[in-house]
Coordinates of C-alpha atoms and ligand atoms in Angstrom, one line a residue:
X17 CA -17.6 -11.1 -13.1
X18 CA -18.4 -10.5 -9.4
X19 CA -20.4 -8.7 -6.8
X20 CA -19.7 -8.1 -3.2
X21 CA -23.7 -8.1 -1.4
X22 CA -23.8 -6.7 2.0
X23 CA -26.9 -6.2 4.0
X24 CA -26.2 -3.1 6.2
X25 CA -26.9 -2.4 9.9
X26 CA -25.5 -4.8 11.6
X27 CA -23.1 -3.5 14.5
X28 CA -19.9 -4.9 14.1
X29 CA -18.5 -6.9 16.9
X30 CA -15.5 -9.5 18.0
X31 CA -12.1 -9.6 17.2
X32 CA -9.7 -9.6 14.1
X33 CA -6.7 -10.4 12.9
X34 CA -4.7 -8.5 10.5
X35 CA -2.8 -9.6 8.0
X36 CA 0.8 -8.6 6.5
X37 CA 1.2 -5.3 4.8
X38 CA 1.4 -5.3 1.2
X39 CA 3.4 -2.5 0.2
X40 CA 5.9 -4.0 2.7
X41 CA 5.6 -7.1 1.1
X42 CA 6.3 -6.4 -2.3
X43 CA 9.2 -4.2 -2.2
X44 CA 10.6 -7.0 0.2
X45 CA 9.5 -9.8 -2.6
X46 CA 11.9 -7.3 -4.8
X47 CA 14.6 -7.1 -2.4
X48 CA 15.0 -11.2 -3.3
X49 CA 16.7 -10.3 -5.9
X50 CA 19.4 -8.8 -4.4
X51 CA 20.6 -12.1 -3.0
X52 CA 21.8 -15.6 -4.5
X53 CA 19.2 -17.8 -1.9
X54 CA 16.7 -19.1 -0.1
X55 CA 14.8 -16.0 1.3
X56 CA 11.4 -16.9 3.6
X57 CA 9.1 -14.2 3.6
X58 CA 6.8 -14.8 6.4
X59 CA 3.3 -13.2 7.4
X60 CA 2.9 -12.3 3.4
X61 CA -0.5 -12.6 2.3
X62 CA -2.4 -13.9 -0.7
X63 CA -3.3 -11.0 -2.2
X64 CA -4.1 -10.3 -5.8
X65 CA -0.8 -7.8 -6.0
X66 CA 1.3 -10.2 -4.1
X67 CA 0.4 -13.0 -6.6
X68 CA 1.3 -10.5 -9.7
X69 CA 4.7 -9.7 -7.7
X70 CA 5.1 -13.5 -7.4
X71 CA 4.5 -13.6 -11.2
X72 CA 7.7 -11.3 -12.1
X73 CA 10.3 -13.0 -9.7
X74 CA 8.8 -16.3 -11.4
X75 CA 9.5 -14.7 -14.9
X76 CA 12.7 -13.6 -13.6
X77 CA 13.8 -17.0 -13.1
X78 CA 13.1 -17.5 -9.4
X79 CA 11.7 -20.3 -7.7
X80 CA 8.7 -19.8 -5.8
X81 CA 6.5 -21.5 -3.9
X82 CA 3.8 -21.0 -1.0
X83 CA 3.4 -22.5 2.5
X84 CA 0.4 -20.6 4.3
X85 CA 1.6 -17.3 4.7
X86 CA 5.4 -17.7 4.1
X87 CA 7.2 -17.5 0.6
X88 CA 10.0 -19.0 -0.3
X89 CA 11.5 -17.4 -2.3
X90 CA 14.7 -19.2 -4.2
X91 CA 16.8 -16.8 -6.4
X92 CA 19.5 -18.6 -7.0
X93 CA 21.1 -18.7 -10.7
X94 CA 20.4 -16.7 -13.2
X95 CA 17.5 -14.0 -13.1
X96 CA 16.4 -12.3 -16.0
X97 CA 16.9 -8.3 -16.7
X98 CA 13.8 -8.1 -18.0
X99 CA 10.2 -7.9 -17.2
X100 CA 7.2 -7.7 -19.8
X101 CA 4.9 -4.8 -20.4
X102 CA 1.9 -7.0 -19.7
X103 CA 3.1 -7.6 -15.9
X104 CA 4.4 -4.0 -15.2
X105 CA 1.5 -2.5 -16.2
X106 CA -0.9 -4.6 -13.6
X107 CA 1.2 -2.8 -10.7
X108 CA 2.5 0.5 -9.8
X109 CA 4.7 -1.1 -7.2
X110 CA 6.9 -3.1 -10.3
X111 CA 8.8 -0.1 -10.3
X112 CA 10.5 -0.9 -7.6
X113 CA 12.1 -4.1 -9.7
X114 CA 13.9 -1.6 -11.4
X115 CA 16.5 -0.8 -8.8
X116 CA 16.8 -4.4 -8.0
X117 CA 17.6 -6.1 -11.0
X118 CA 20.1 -3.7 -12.0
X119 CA 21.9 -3.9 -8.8
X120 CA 21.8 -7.7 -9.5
X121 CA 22.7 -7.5 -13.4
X122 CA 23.9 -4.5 -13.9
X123 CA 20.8 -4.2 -16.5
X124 CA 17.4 -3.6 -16.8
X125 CA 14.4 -3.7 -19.2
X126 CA 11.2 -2.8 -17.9
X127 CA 7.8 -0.9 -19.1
X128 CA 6.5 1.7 -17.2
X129 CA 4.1 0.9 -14.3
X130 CA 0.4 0.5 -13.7
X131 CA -1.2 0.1 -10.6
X132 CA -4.7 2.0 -9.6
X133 CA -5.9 5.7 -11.2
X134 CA -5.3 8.0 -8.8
X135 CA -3.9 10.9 -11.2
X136 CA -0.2 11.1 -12.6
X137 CA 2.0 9.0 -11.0
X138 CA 4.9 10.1 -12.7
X139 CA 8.4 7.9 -12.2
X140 CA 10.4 10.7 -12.7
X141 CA 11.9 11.1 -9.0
X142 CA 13.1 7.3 -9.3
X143 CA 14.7 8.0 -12.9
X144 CA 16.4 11.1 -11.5
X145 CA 18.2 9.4 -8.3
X146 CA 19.1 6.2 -10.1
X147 CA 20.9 8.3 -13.3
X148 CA 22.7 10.7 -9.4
X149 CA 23.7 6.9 -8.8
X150 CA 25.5 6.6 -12.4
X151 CA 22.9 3.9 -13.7
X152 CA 22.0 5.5 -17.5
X153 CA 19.0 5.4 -18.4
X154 CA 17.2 5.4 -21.9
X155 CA 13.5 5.7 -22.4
X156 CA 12.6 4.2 -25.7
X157 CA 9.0 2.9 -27.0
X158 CA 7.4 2.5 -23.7
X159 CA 10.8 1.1 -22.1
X160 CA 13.4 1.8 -19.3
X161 CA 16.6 0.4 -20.6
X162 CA 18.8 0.7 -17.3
X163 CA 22.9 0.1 -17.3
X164 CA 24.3 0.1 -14.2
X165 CA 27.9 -1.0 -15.1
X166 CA 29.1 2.0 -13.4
X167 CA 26.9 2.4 -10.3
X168 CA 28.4 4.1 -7.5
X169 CA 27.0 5.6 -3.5
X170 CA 26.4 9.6 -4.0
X171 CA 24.6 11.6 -1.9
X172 CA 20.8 12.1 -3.3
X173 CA 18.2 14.4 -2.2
X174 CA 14.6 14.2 -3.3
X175 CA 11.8 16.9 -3.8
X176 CA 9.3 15.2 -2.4
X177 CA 9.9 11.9 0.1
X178 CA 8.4 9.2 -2.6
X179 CA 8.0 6.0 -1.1
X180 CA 8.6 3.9 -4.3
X181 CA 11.6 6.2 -5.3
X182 CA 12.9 5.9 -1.5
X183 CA 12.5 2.2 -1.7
X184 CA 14.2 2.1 -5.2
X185 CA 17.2 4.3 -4.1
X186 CA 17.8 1.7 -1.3
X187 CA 17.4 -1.8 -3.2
X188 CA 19.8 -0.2 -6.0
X189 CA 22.4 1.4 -3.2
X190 CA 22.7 -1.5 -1.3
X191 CA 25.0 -3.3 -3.7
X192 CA 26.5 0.3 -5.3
X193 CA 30.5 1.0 -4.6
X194 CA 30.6 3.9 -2.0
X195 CA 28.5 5.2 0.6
X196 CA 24.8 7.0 -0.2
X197 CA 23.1 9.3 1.4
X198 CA 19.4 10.0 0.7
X199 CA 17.8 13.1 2.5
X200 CA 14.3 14.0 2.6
X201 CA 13.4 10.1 2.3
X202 CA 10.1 8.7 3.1
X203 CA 9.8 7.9 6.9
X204 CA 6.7 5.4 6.0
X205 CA 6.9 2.1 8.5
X206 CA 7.2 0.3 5.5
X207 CA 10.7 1.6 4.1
X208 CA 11.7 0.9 8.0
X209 CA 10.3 -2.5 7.1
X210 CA 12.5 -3.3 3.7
X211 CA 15.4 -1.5 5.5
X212 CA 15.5 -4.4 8.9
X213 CA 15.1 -7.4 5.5
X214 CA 17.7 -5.9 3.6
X215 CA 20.4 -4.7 6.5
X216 CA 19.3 -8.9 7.5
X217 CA 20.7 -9.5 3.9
X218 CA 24.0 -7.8 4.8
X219 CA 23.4 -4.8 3.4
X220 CA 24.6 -1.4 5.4
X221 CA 21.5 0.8 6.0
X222 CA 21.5 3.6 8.6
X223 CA 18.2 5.8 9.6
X224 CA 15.3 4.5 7.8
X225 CA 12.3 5.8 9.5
X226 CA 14.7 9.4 9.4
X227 CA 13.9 11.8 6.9
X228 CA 17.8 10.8 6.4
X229 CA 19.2 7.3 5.0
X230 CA 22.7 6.4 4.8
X231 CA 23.9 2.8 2.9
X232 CA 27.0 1.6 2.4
X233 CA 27.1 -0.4 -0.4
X234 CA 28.5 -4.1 0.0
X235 CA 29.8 -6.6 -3.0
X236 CA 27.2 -8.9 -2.3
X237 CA 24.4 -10.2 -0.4
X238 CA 22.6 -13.2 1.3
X239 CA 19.2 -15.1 1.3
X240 CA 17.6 -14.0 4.9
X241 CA 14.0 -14.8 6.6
X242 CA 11.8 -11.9 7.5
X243 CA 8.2 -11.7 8.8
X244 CA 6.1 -8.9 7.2
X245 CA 5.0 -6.2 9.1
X246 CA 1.0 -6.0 9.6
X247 CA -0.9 -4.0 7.0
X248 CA -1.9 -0.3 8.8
X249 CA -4.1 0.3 6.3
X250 CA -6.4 -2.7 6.2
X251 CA -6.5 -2.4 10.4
X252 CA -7.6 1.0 9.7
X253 CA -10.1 -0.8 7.3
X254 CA -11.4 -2.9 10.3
X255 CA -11.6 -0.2 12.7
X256 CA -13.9 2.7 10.0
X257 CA -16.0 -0.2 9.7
X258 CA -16.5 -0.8 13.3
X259 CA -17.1 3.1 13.7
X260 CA -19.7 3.5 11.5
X261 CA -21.5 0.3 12.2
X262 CA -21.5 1.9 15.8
X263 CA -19.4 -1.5 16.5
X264 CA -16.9 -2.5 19.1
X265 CA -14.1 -4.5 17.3
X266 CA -10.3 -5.7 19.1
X267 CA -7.9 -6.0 16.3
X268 CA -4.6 -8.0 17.0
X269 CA -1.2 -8.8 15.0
X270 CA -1.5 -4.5 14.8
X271 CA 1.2 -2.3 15.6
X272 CA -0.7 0.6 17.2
X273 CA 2.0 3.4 16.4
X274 CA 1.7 3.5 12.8
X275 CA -2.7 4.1 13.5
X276 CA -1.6 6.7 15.6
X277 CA -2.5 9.6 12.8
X278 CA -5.9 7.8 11.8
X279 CA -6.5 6.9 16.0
X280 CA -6.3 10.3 16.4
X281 CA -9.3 11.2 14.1
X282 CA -11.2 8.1 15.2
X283 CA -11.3 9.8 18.9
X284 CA -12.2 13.1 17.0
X285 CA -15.0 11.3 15.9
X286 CA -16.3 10.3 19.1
X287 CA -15.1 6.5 19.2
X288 CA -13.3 5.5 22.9
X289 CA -10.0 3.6 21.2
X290 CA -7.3 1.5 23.7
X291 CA -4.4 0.2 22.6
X292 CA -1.8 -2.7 23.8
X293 CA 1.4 -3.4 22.3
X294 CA 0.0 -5.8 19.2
X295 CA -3.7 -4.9 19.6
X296 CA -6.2 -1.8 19.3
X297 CA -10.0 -1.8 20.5
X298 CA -12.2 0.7 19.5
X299 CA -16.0 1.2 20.7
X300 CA -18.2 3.6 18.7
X301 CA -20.6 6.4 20.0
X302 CA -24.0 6.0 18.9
X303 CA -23.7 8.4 16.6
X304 CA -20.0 9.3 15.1
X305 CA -18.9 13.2 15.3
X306 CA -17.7 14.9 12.4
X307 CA -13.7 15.7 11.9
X308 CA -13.3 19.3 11.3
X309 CA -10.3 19.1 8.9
X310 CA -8.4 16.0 7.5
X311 CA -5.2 16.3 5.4
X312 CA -3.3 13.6 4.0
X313 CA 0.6 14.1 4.2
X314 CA 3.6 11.6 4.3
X315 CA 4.0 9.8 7.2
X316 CA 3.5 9.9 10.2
X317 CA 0.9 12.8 8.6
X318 CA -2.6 11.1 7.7
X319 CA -2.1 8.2 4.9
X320 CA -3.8 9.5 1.4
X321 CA -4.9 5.4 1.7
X322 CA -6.8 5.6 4.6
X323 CA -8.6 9.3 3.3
X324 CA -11.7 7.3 0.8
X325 CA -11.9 5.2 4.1
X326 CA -12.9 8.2 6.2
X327 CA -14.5 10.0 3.7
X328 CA -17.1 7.1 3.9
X329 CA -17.2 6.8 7.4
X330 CA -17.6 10.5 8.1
X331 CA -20.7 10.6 5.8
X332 CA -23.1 9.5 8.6
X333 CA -21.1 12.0 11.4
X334 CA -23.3 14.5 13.0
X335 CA -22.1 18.0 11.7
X336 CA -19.4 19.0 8.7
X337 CA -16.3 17.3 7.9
X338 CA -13.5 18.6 5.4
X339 CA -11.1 16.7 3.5
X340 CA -7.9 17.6 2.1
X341 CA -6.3 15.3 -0.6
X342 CA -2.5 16.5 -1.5
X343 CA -0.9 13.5 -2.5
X344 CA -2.9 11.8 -5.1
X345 CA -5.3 14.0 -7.0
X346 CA -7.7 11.5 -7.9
X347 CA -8.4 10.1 -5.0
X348 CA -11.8 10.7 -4.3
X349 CA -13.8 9.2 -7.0
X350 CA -15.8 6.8 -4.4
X351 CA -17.6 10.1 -3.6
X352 CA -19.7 9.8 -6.8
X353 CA -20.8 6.5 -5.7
X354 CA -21.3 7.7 -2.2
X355 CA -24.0 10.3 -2.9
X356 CA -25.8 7.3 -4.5
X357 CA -26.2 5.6 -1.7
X358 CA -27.5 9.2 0.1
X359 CA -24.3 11.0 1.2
X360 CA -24.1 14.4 0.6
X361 CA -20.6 15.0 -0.8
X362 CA -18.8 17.9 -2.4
X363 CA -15.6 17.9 -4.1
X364 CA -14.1 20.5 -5.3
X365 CA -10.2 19.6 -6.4
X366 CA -8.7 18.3 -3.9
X367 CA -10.9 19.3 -1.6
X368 CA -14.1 17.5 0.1
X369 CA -16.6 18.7 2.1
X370 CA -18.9 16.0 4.1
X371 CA -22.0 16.8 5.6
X372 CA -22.9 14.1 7.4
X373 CA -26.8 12.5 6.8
X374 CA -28.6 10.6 9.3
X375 CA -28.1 7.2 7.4
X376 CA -27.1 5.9 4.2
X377 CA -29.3 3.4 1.7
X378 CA -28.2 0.4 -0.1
X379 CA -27.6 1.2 -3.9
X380 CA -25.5 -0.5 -7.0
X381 CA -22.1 1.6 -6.8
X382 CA -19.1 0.3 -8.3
X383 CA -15.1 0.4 -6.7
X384 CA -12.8 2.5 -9.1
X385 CA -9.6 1.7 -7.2
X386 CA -8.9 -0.4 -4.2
X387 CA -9.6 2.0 -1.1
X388 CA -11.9 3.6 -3.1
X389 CA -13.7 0.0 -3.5
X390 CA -13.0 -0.8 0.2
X391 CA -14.9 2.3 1.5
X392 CA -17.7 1.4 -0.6
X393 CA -17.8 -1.4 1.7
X394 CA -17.8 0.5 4.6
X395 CA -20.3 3.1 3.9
X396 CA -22.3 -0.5 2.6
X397 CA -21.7 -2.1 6.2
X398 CA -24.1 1.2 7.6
X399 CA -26.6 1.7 5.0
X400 CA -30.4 0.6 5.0
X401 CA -30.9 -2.3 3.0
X402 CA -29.0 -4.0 0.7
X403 CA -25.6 -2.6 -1.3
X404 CA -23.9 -4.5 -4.4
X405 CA -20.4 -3.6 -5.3
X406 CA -19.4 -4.0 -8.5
X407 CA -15.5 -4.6 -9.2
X408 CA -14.6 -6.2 -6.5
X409 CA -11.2 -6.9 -8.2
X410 CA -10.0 -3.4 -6.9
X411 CA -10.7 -4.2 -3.6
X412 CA -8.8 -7.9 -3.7
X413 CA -5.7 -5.9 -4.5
X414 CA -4.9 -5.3 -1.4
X415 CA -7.5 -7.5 1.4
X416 CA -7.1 -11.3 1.9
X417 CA -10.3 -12.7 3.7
X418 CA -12.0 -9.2 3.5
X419 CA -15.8 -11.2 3.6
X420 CA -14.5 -13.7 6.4
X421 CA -13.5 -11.9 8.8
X422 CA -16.2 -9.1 8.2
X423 CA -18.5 -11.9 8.7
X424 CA -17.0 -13.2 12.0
X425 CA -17.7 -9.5 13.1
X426 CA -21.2 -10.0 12.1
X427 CA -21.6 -8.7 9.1
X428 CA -24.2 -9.7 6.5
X429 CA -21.8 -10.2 3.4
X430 CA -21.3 -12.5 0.6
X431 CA -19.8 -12.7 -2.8
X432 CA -21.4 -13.5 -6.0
X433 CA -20.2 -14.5 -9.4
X434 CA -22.7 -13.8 -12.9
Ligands
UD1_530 C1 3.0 4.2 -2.1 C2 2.0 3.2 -1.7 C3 0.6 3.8 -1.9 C4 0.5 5.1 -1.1 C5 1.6 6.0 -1.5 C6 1.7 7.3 -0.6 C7 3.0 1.1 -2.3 C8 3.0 -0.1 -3.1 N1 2.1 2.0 -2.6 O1 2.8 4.5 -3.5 O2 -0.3 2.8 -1.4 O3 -0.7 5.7 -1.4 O4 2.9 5.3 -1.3 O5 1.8 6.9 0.7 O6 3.8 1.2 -1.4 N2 5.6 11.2 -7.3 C9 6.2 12.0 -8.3 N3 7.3 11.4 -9.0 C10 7.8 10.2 -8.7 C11 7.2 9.4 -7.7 C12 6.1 10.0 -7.0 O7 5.8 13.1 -8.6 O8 8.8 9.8 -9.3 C13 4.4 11.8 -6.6 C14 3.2 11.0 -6.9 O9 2.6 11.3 -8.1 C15 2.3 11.3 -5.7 C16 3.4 11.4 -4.6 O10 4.6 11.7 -5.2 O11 1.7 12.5 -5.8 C17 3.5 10.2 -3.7 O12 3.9 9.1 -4.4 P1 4.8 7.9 -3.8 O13 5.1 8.2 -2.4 O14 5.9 7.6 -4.7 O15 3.7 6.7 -3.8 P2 3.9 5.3 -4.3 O16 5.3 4.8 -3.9 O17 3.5 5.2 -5.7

């Protein structure tokens, strides 16, 4: 068991690099399996879900092994259709193994998915488009048993743009006969990222970052090197916690486009933010500015993973701030354990409504989930006195180095293990 101790108001300061975006990453990890090779997967970090991801391509059969940030990733021979309850259920992400291996093998054995609570996080929108792309499907005793022995391109349009169904659609169409066409797709800079690995594989993909994909499936395809995109999500991390430390941070390896929805509310809240073409420097006001209305949408709308971010920050903003969660439902349990530490939080549904205190205090509050846990640390990184989270687990889901480089920008943090 372990804590994560940080000694609040310190003003955050220097610069930080970010590191490679895991839900590109693993999707890409997936997309291995499309090929017979040697794939290197630069700028891929060692996070706690990469290393699970790592676990199911090694259970598969694939060879893989580390060098600093790049996996290599071997996956030739044969690869298993099947992977066990006990790794499925540790991430939501597995899912996306589904369309891969039966691309590859024509079938598939996996358990449903785990990953974080946020509320239902049903599969059903995956199912649906891989049975439109002639896979059948049984459900049986906690099982998808996939056969895709007759897989062909179709034209598939989803009810709501899914990121993990988009991503699934494209690792399974790549190597289906015929030509697919997915509308309403999700435009997140990640599917744009799996799309550039896989069309580097061979595969035929047309308009991802479009609410509109076309793939033309190909017989086979081959091992290919790809760096990782950087991880939006952890440089909006960086940048809350500079804000509400009343901080001045530069954050390289970024690509400031995909902050430009969270940017935008940072300058609502008062912070002077610059960008260059791989780096973003905020400075904070002396006292942030509350954000009349945030509401989490697809992309390029405001991420639902940066929303417990803000929700923290926005505690200590002078005046009222309302947030509106629509895609997951239980996203704002860190609310609970801000009022603990002095916020003054209501939520009702998917609705929150932040009035913002003069300063937070240091308290025992424990993560839930991993943004959740991370803007525990925030809101910890402003408070008087000292703040211990417990769970930190959650949090090292989806941060490498979280405590190093928050301590190179001067925070008082450390880990402990009882
Ligand atoms: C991905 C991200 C996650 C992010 C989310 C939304 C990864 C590893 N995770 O998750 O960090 O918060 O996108 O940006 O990339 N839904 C259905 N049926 C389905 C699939 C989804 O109803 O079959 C619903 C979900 O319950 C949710 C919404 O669609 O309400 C969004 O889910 P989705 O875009 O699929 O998110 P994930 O791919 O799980």
């Amino acid at each position: 068991m372990s804590r994560i101790l940080i000694e609040g108001g310190v003003q955050l300061s220097g610069t930080a690099q970010v590191h490679g975006a895991k839900n590109a990453a693993l999707p890409i990890l997936a997309a291995t399996v499309l090929n017979e090779g040697v794939n290197i997967i630069h700028n891929c970090p060692p996070l706690k879900d990469v290393n699970i991801t790592v676990e199911m391509l090694k259970y598969l059969g694939a060879h893989v092994e580390r060098e600093g940030d790049s996996l290599i990733v071997d996956t030739r021979g044969r690869l298993g259709n099947h992977i066990p309850e006990k790794l499925m259920r540790q991430l939501r992400s597995s899912i996306v193994f589904m369309g891969a291996i039966v691309a590859r093998n024509k079938k598939a054995k996996i358990s449903a998915p785990g990953g974080c609570e946020l509320g239902p996080r049903p599969i059903d929108l995956h199912i649906k488009a891989l049975r439109e792309l002639g896979v059948k499907i049984k459900e049986s005793h906690g099982y998808i048993i996939c056969n895709g022995e007759k897989m062909h391109g179709r034209e598939i349009h989803l009810s709501f743009p899914s990121v993990g169904a988009t991503e699934n659609i494209m690792l399974a169409a790549s190597l289906a006969e015929g030509k697919t066409i997915i509308q309403n797709v999700a435009k997140e800079p990640e599917i744009e990222d799996l799309a550039v690995f896989l069309n580097k594989m061979g595969a035929k993909i047309k308009g991802a970052g479009s609410s509109r994909i076309e793939i033309d499936g190909v017989e086979k395809l081959s091992a290919a090197e790809h760096s990782v995109m950087p991880d939006r999500i952890v440089a909006t991390t960086y940048l809350c916690s500079a804000a509400i430390t009343g901080g001045e941070v530069t954050l390289t390896k970024v690509i400031p486009e995909h902050l430009s929805a969270c940017v935008a509310c940072l300058r609502d809240s008062g912070c002077d933010i610059t960008v260059g073409d791989d780096w973003i420097k905020l400075i904070a006001p002396k006292r942030l500015k509350a954000v009349s209305e945030i509401k989490t949408m697809p992309y390029p709308g405001f991420p639902t993973d940066a929303q417990s971010l803000f929700l923290a920050m926005l505690t200590v903003a002078e005046g009222t701030s309302i947030i509106k969660e629509n895609i997951f439902e239980s996203r704002f349990k860190p609310a609970e354990e801000l009022v603990r530490m002095g916020a003054d939080v209501m939520v009702d549904g998917r609705i929150a409504v932040v009035r913002g205190v003069s300063n937070l205090s240091g308290a025992v509050v424990s993560a839930a989930d991993l943004r959740g846990g991370a803007s525990l640390v925030v809101a910890a990184l402003s408070a008087d006195g000292l703040t211990e989270i417990e769970n930190p687990h959650y949090i090292d889901r989806g941060y490498a180095e979280l405590l190093e480089v928050l301590s190179k920008l001067g925070a008082k943090i450390k880990r402990v293990e009882y």
